[in-house]
């Protein structure tokens, strides 16, 4: 079954053709990041406009690269939630139009579920159940993936998402948006024990995260140093910050795995590209005898191939959109 998929939830306009949920025939991503960088973050109105301008050509390019026409496509899938509402609407309306014009079924896909599905492309043998750490710019979740479309949220962030925390800390250190990627690179050169930063926990909720205090600690540290005229070693601060975030993520994840008796760990979302997180997951999984799956780097960030993969499993479970499908800005991953 060949699915033409569309993603426009944030600042990437993407389309792909995926066969049977696992084989990527084409994947096109048009990033707007250069433009948003001027403003230090994603400007929703600009994102919507750019999606509207590029979606036709991105979809055409995906078909072209797969050497297929619409006649060869069996179904369409689109990210409908969660995300920037104006951005999502562009993809949803385009996909609805295509579905109406061609008579092909339209499959609604939850953005975070698709991040998890990136792993089905990178690892053909991977099947639920498994415990997944979903870490992106907008979300940080520990999710028990019971089946392809059946999930249970075990833990979540109470404030900032991990990616958001990386981006905000990077911004205070003068790095351009999205700073998480740059912070990760600079951290490779630093000593992660040089600065003492808090490792926040949420009282009574061992699987939940809280990153806003960590971000504030970095801001305070920088202000204090400035007032005292002290030099800050950027490499060391990046390394110490990254260590604190990764320790929080892995501590809760492995506690959940132990408590639930799960032996397969999966990571997903933009932050799963983080070098230290990948190394620590590998080290801890090897130590505990767990199996580990992380997406290949090209599938960690937003793309449409993962929407085609999850779309296939949503289709198999009977999740087909009606003509009244709408975009939804916030929606839990375990929605019914
Ligand atoms: O999943 P994603 O592409 O988009 C959302 O759904 O939000 O995640 C983007 C986030 C950004 O906050 C970005 O800074 C972060 O992922 N990110 C990283 C790394 N690569 C991307 N954070 C830390 N280290 C990285 N290597
Ligand atoms: Zn994403």
Short mmCIF file of C-alpha atoms and ligand atoms in Angstrom, two decimals:
data_model
loop_
_atom_site.label_atom_id
_atom_site.label_comp_id
_atom_site.label_asym_id
_atom_site.label_seq_id
_atom_site.Cartn_x
_atom_site.Cartn_y
_atom_site.Cartn_z
CA UNK A 1 0.00 0.00 0.00
CA UNK A 2 1.47 3.36 -1.09
CA UNK A 3 0.69 6.43 1.00
CA UNK A 4 1.36 10.02 -0.02
CA UNK A 5 1.93 11.90 3.24
CA UNK A 6 2.03 15.57 4.20
CA UNK A 7 3.52 17.35 7.25
CA UNK A 8 3.18 21.07 8.05
CA UNK A 9 2.82 21.24 11.85
CA UNK A 10 5.68 23.69 12.51
CA UNK A 11 8.33 25.17 10.23
CA UNK A 12 8.98 22.34 7.79
CA UNK A 13 6.80 21.74 4.75
CA UNK A 14 7.23 18.07 3.92
CA UNK A 15 5.79 15.36 1.68
CA UNK A 16 6.74 11.72 1.16
CA UNK A 17 5.64 8.47 -0.43
CA UNK A 18 5.91 5.43 1.84
CA UNK A 19 5.09 1.82 1.00
CA UNK A 20 3.50 -0.46 3.60
CA UNK A 21 4.57 1.83 6.42
CA UNK A 22 8.23 0.85 6.20
CA UNK A 23 9.73 1.61 2.77
CA UNK A 24 10.39 5.26 1.88
CA UNK A 25 10.03 5.82 -1.87
CA UNK A 26 10.62 9.56 -1.57
CA UNK A 27 10.88 12.21 1.13
CA UNK A 28 11.04 15.96 0.57
CA UNK A 29 11.52 18.52 3.35
CA UNK A 30 11.42 22.29 2.71
CA UNK A 31 12.73 24.00 5.84
CA UNK A 32 11.87 27.59 6.76
CA UNK A 33 14.43 27.72 9.56
CA UNK A 34 16.63 30.40 7.95
CA UNK A 35 13.74 32.86 7.89
CA UNK A 36 12.56 32.18 11.46
CA UNK A 37 16.14 32.49 12.72
CA UNK A 38 15.90 36.26 12.08
CA UNK A 39 13.25 36.42 14.83
CA UNK A 40 14.86 33.95 17.27
CA UNK A 41 12.00 31.43 16.95
CA UNK A 42 9.13 30.28 14.77
CA UNK A 43 6.74 33.09 13.81
CA UNK A 44 3.40 31.30 13.30
CA UNK A 45 2.00 33.68 10.68
CA UNK A 46 5.15 33.46 8.58
CA UNK A 47 5.15 29.66 8.92
CA UNK A 48 1.57 29.42 7.59
CA UNK A 49 2.34 31.64 4.62
CA UNK A 50 5.45 29.73 3.65
CA UNK A 51 3.59 26.40 3.92
CA UNK A 52 0.86 27.75 1.64
CA UNK A 53 3.47 28.92 -0.87
CA UNK A 54 5.48 25.71 -1.02
CA UNK A 55 3.08 22.84 -0.35
CA UNK A 56 2.08 22.22 -4.00
CA UNK A 57 5.66 22.03 -5.22
CA UNK A 58 6.80 19.91 -2.25
CA UNK A 59 4.03 17.35 -2.89
CA UNK A 60 4.75 17.36 -6.64
CA UNK A 61 8.45 16.82 -5.91
CA UNK A 62 7.68 13.85 -3.62
CA UNK A 63 5.73 12.15 -6.42
CA UNK A 64 8.43 13.02 -8.95
CA UNK A 65 11.23 11.61 -6.78
CA UNK A 66 9.25 8.40 -6.27
CA UNK A 67 8.68 8.28 -10.05
CA UNK A 68 4.94 7.94 -9.44
CA UNK A 69 1.74 9.82 -10.27
CA UNK A 70 -1.33 10.28 -8.08
CA UNK A 71 -2.87 7.28 -9.86
CA UNK A 72 -0.23 5.04 -8.21
CA UNK A 73 -1.13 6.26 -4.70
CA UNK A 74 -3.57 4.25 -2.55
CA UNK A 75 -4.17 6.71 0.29
CA UNK A 76 -3.18 10.10 1.70
CA UNK A 77 -2.06 10.85 5.23
CA UNK A 78 -1.60 14.19 6.94
CA UNK A 79 -0.47 15.58 10.30
CA UNK A 80 -3.65 17.09 11.80
CA UNK A 81 -2.48 17.61 15.43
CA UNK A 82 -0.79 18.91 17.53
CA UNK A 83 1.08 21.98 16.27
CA UNK A 84 0.67 25.57 15.13
CA UNK A 85 -2.94 25.77 14.06
CA UNK A 86 -2.41 27.96 10.99
CA UNK A 87 0.48 25.77 9.86
CA UNK A 88 -1.45 22.52 10.36
CA UNK A 89 -4.45 23.91 8.47
CA UNK A 90 -2.39 24.33 5.30
CA UNK A 91 -1.46 20.63 5.20
CA UNK A 92 -4.90 19.43 6.30
CA UNK A 93 -6.76 21.50 3.72
CA UNK A 94 -4.37 20.54 0.95
CA UNK A 95 -4.73 16.84 1.82
CA UNK A 96 -8.53 17.13 2.06
CA UNK A 97 -8.60 18.76 -1.37
CA UNK A 98 -6.46 15.99 -2.85
CA UNK A 99 -8.61 13.34 -1.19
CA UNK A 100 -11.84 14.86 -2.50
CA UNK A 101 -10.44 15.31 -6.01
CA UNK A 102 -9.02 11.77 -6.26
CA UNK A 103 -11.46 9.81 -4.09
CA UNK A 104 -8.55 8.33 -2.13
CA UNK A 105 -8.94 7.81 1.62
CA UNK A 106 -7.40 10.40 3.93
CA UNK A 107 -5.69 9.26 7.15
CA UNK A 108 -5.27 11.72 10.05
CA UNK A 109 -1.93 11.38 11.87
CA UNK A 110 -0.91 12.67 15.32
CA UNK A 111 2.49 14.40 15.08
CA UNK A 112 4.08 12.68 18.09
CA UNK A 113 2.86 9.26 16.99
CA UNK A 114 4.59 9.92 13.67
CA UNK A 115 7.85 10.81 15.45
CA UNK A 116 7.69 7.37 17.09
CA UNK A 117 6.98 5.78 13.69
CA UNK A 118 10.26 7.18 12.31
CA UNK A 119 11.74 4.18 14.12
CA UNK A 120 9.68 1.71 12.04
CA UNK A 121 11.49 3.06 8.98
CA UNK A 122 14.95 2.99 10.56
CA UNK A 123 14.41 -0.45 12.13
CA UNK A 124 12.38 -2.83 9.99
CA UNK A 125 12.20 -5.40 12.79
CA UNK A 126 10.84 -3.04 15.46
CA UNK A 127 7.31 -3.75 16.64
CA UNK A 128 5.35 -2.62 19.73
CA UNK A 129 5.23 -3.05 22.67
CA UNK A 130 8.05 -0.77 23.80
CA UNK A 131 8.70 2.22 26.03
CA UNK A 132 9.38 5.42 24.09
CA UNK A 133 11.01 8.68 25.09
CA UNK A 134 9.42 11.30 22.82
CA UNK A 135 11.44 14.51 22.99
CA UNK A 136 10.79 17.37 20.59
CA UNK A 137 10.62 21.16 20.55
CA UNK A 138 7.11 21.18 21.98
CA UNK A 139 6.80 17.91 23.93
CA UNK A 140 8.66 15.62 26.33
CA UNK A 141 6.85 12.38 27.05
CA UNK A 142 7.53 8.89 28.26
CA UNK A 143 5.01 6.78 26.37
CA UNK A 144 4.17 3.12 26.66
CA UNK A 145 3.49 2.10 23.06
CA UNK A 146 1.27 -0.95 23.57
CA UNK A 147 0.46 -1.21 19.89
CA UNK A 148 0.91 0.95 16.77
CA UNK A 149 -2.13 3.06 17.62
CA UNK A 150 -2.54 2.29 21.32
CA UNK A 151 -0.42 4.38 23.67
CA UNK A 152 -0.32 5.24 27.34
CA UNK A 153 1.39 8.37 28.67
CA UNK A 154 3.61 7.39 31.61
CA UNK A 155 5.27 10.76 32.18
CA UNK A 156 5.38 14.23 30.66
CA UNK A 157 6.92 17.63 31.22
CA UNK A 158 5.17 19.99 33.62
CA UNK A 159 6.58 23.09 31.90
CA UNK A 160 9.15 23.41 29.09
CA UNK A 161 9.79 20.63 26.61
CA UNK A 162 13.37 19.31 26.40
CA UNK A 163 13.92 20.88 22.96
CA UNK A 164 12.46 24.17 24.17
CA UNK A 165 14.82 24.10 27.19
CA UNK A 166 17.80 23.48 24.89
CA UNK A 167 16.71 26.30 22.57
CA UNK A 168 16.09 28.79 25.40
CA UNK A 169 19.39 28.03 27.17
CA UNK A 170 21.21 28.34 23.84
CA UNK A 171 19.51 31.65 23.15
CA UNK A 172 20.68 33.10 26.47
CA UNK A 173 24.20 32.08 25.43
CA UNK A 174 23.79 34.00 22.17
CA UNK A 175 23.31 31.06 19.81
CA UNK A 176 20.94 31.35 16.82
CA UNK A 177 17.60 29.49 16.64
CA UNK A 178 17.17 26.53 16.90
CA UNK A 179 19.97 26.61 19.44
CA UNK A 180 19.61 23.01 20.64
CA UNK A 181 21.59 21.72 17.70
CA UNK A 182 24.40 24.26 18.18
CA UNK A 183 24.45 23.77 21.97
CA UNK A 184 24.91 20.05 21.43
CA UNK A 185 27.91 20.69 19.13
CA UNK A 186 29.58 23.16 21.50
CA UNK A 187 28.94 20.84 24.48
CA UNK A 188 31.13 18.20 22.84
CA UNK A 189 34.13 20.44 23.60
CA UNK A 190 33.31 21.13 27.25
CA UNK A 191 33.58 19.59 30.71
CA UNK A 192 30.11 18.60 31.95
CA UNK A 193 31.20 18.79 35.60
CA UNK A 194 32.45 22.38 35.39
CA UNK A 195 29.16 23.99 36.50
CA UNK A 196 26.73 22.67 39.07
CA UNK A 197 23.18 22.87 37.74
CA UNK A 198 19.99 21.52 39.30
CA UNK A 199 18.51 18.22 38.17
CA UNK A 200 14.84 19.11 38.80
CA UNK A 201 12.36 16.41 39.74
CA UNK A 202 8.59 16.55 40.22
CA UNK A 203 7.61 15.57 43.78
CA UNK A 204 5.36 12.53 43.81
CA UNK A 205 5.59 12.02 40.02
CA UNK A 206 8.83 10.16 39.33
CA UNK A 207 8.23 9.94 35.57
CA UNK A 208 7.39 13.62 34.98
CA UNK A 209 9.90 16.27 33.95
CA UNK A 210 10.42 19.93 34.78
CA UNK A 211 12.96 21.91 32.80
CA UNK A 212 12.06 25.55 33.40
CA UNK A 213 14.13 25.76 36.63
CA UNK A 214 17.16 24.47 34.79
CA UNK A 215 16.80 27.16 32.15
CA UNK A 216 16.45 29.81 34.89
CA UNK A 217 19.59 28.46 36.62
CA UNK A 218 21.57 29.06 33.41
CA UNK A 219 20.16 32.58 33.04
CA UNK A 220 21.03 33.39 36.68
CA UNK A 221 24.51 31.94 36.32
CA UNK A 222 25.15 34.12 33.26
CA UNK A 223 23.78 37.27 34.95
CA UNK A 224 25.82 36.71 38.13
CA UNK A 225 28.98 36.19 36.13
CA UNK A 226 28.29 39.34 34.12
CA UNK A 227 27.74 41.40 37.27
CA UNK A 228 30.93 40.12 38.84
CA UNK A 229 32.85 40.55 35.59
CA UNK A 230 33.69 36.83 35.54
CA UNK A 231 34.33 34.89 32.34
CA UNK A 232 32.00 32.00 31.50
CA UNK A 233 33.35 29.04 29.57
CA UNK A 234 30.62 28.50 26.96
CA UNK A 235 31.76 24.96 26.15
CA UNK A 236 31.66 23.94 29.83
CA UNK A 237 28.27 25.58 30.43
CA UNK A 238 26.78 23.88 27.34
CA UNK A 239 28.21 20.55 28.45
CA UNK A 240 26.91 20.95 32.03
CA UNK A 241 23.46 22.01 30.82
CA UNK A 242 23.21 19.15 28.31
CA UNK A 243 24.32 16.70 31.00
CA UNK A 244 21.59 17.92 33.37
CA UNK A 245 18.83 17.61 30.73
CA UNK A 246 20.00 14.18 29.58
CA UNK A 247 20.33 12.90 33.17
CA UNK A 248 16.74 13.99 33.92
CA UNK A 249 15.46 12.29 30.76
CA UNK A 250 17.32 9.02 31.27
CA UNK A 251 16.70 8.77 35.03
CA UNK A 252 12.91 8.92 34.61
CA UNK A 253 12.90 6.78 31.47
CA UNK A 254 14.84 3.92 33.05
CA UNK A 255 12.85 4.12 36.28
CA UNK A 256 9.68 3.73 34.20
CA UNK A 257 11.20 0.84 32.23
CA UNK A 258 12.17 -0.95 35.43
CA UNK A 259 8.80 -0.36 37.11
CA UNK A 260 6.88 -1.50 34.03
CA UNK A 261 9.21 -4.41 33.33
CA UNK A 262 9.85 -3.23 29.75
CA UNK A 263 13.05 -4.34 28.03
CA UNK A 264 12.77 -2.42 24.75
CA UNK A 265 13.57 1.29 24.74
CA UNK A 266 12.91 3.65 21.82
CA UNK A 267 13.71 7.36 21.41
CA UNK A 268 11.94 9.77 19.06
CA UNK A 269 11.63 13.46 18.15
CA UNK A 270 14.09 16.23 17.32
CA UNK A 271 16.02 15.93 20.60
CA UNK A 272 16.70 12.23 19.94
CA UNK A 273 19.43 13.56 17.62
CA UNK A 274 21.30 14.81 20.70
CA UNK A 275 24.73 13.22 20.83
CA UNK A 276 24.93 12.77 24.59
CA UNK A 277 21.38 11.44 24.83
CA UNK A 278 22.16 8.81 22.18
CA UNK A 279 25.42 7.84 23.89
CA UNK A 280 23.80 7.63 27.32
CA UNK A 281 20.86 5.59 26.03
CA UNK A 282 23.33 3.18 24.41
CA UNK A 283 25.44 2.92 27.54
CA UNK A 284 22.51 2.41 29.91
CA UNK A 285 20.69 -0.05 27.65
CA UNK A 286 23.89 -2.11 27.24
CA UNK A 287 24.41 -2.05 31.01
CA UNK A 288 20.85 -3.17 31.76
CA UNK A 289 20.52 -5.62 28.88
CA UNK A 290 17.73 -3.67 27.17
CA UNK A 291 17.23 -3.37 23.42
CA UNK A 292 17.57 0.20 22.10
CA UNK A 293 16.18 1.81 18.96
CA UNK A 294 16.79 5.41 17.88
CA UNK A 295 15.86 6.89 14.50
CA UNK A 296 18.55 7.60 11.92
CA UNK A 297 19.53 11.27 12.19
CA UNK A 298 17.67 12.33 9.03
CA UNK A 299 14.40 11.07 10.55
CA UNK A 300 14.73 12.67 14.02
CA UNK A 301 13.43 16.09 12.97
CA UNK A 302 10.12 16.84 11.27
CA UNK A 303 9.57 15.00 7.99
CA UNK A 304 6.67 13.40 6.12
CA UNK A 305 8.11 9.88 5.76
CA UNK A 306 7.25 9.25 9.41
CA UNK A 307 3.69 10.49 8.70
CA UNK A 308 3.42 7.91 5.92
CA UNK A 309 4.64 5.20 8.26
CA UNK A 310 2.25 5.99 11.12
CA UNK A 311 -0.50 6.65 8.54
CA UNK A 312 -0.24 3.05 7.36
CA UNK A 313 -0.83 1.69 10.87
CA UNK A 314 -3.64 4.18 11.54
CA UNK A 315 -5.27 2.97 8.29
CA UNK A 316 -4.96 -0.67 9.36
CA UNK A 317 -6.68 0.20 12.65
CA UNK A 318 -9.56 1.85 10.74
CA UNK A 319 -8.64 5.46 11.40
CA UNK A 320 -9.94 7.21 8.26
CA UNK A 321 -10.83 10.91 8.20
CA UNK A 322 -14.24 12.19 7.21
CA UNK A 323 -14.70 15.32 5.11
CA UNK A 324 -15.04 17.38 8.30
CA UNK A 325 -11.43 16.68 9.41
CA UNK A 326 -10.00 19.78 11.09
CA UNK A 327 -6.59 20.74 12.43
CA UNK A 328 -6.18 20.58 16.22
CA UNK A 329 -3.53 22.63 18.08
CA UNK A 330 -3.33 20.39 21.16
CA UNK A 331 -4.29 16.75 21.42
CA UNK A 332 -2.93 14.01 23.72
CA UNK A 333 -0.98 11.22 22.04
CA UNK A 334 -3.40 8.64 23.49
CA UNK A 335 -6.50 10.32 21.99
CA UNK A 336 -9.37 8.02 21.06
O1 LIG B 1 10.75 17.13 16.63
P1 LIG B 1 11.24 18.43 16.18
O2 LIG B 1 12.00 18.51 14.89
O3 LIG B 1 10.07 19.46 16.07
C1 LIG B 1 9.00 19.47 16.96
O4 LIG B 1 8.07 18.67 16.80
O5 LIG B 1 9.10 20.29 17.90
O6 LIG B 1 12.15 19.00 17.37
C2 LIG B 1 12.81 20.22 17.28
C3 LIG B 1 13.59 20.43 18.53
C4 LIG B 1 14.21 21.83 18.62
O7 LIG B 1 13.94 22.34 19.91
C5 LIG B 1 15.68 21.56 18.43
O8 LIG B 1 16.53 22.48 19.07
C6 LIG B 1 15.82 20.19 19.04
O9 LIG B 1 14.68 19.50 18.61
N1 LIG B 1 17.05 19.50 18.61
C7 LIG B 1 18.07 19.21 19.43
C8 LIG B 1 19.05 18.59 18.64
N2 LIG B 1 18.60 18.53 17.36
C9 LIG B 1 17.36 19.10 17.36
N3 LIG B 1 18.22 19.41 20.76
C10 LIG B 1 19.37 18.99 21.32
N4 LIG B 1 20.36 18.40 20.63
C11 LIG B 1 20.25 18.17 19.28
N5 LIG B 1 21.24 17.58 18.61
ZN1 LIG B 2 8.19 17.31 15.52
#
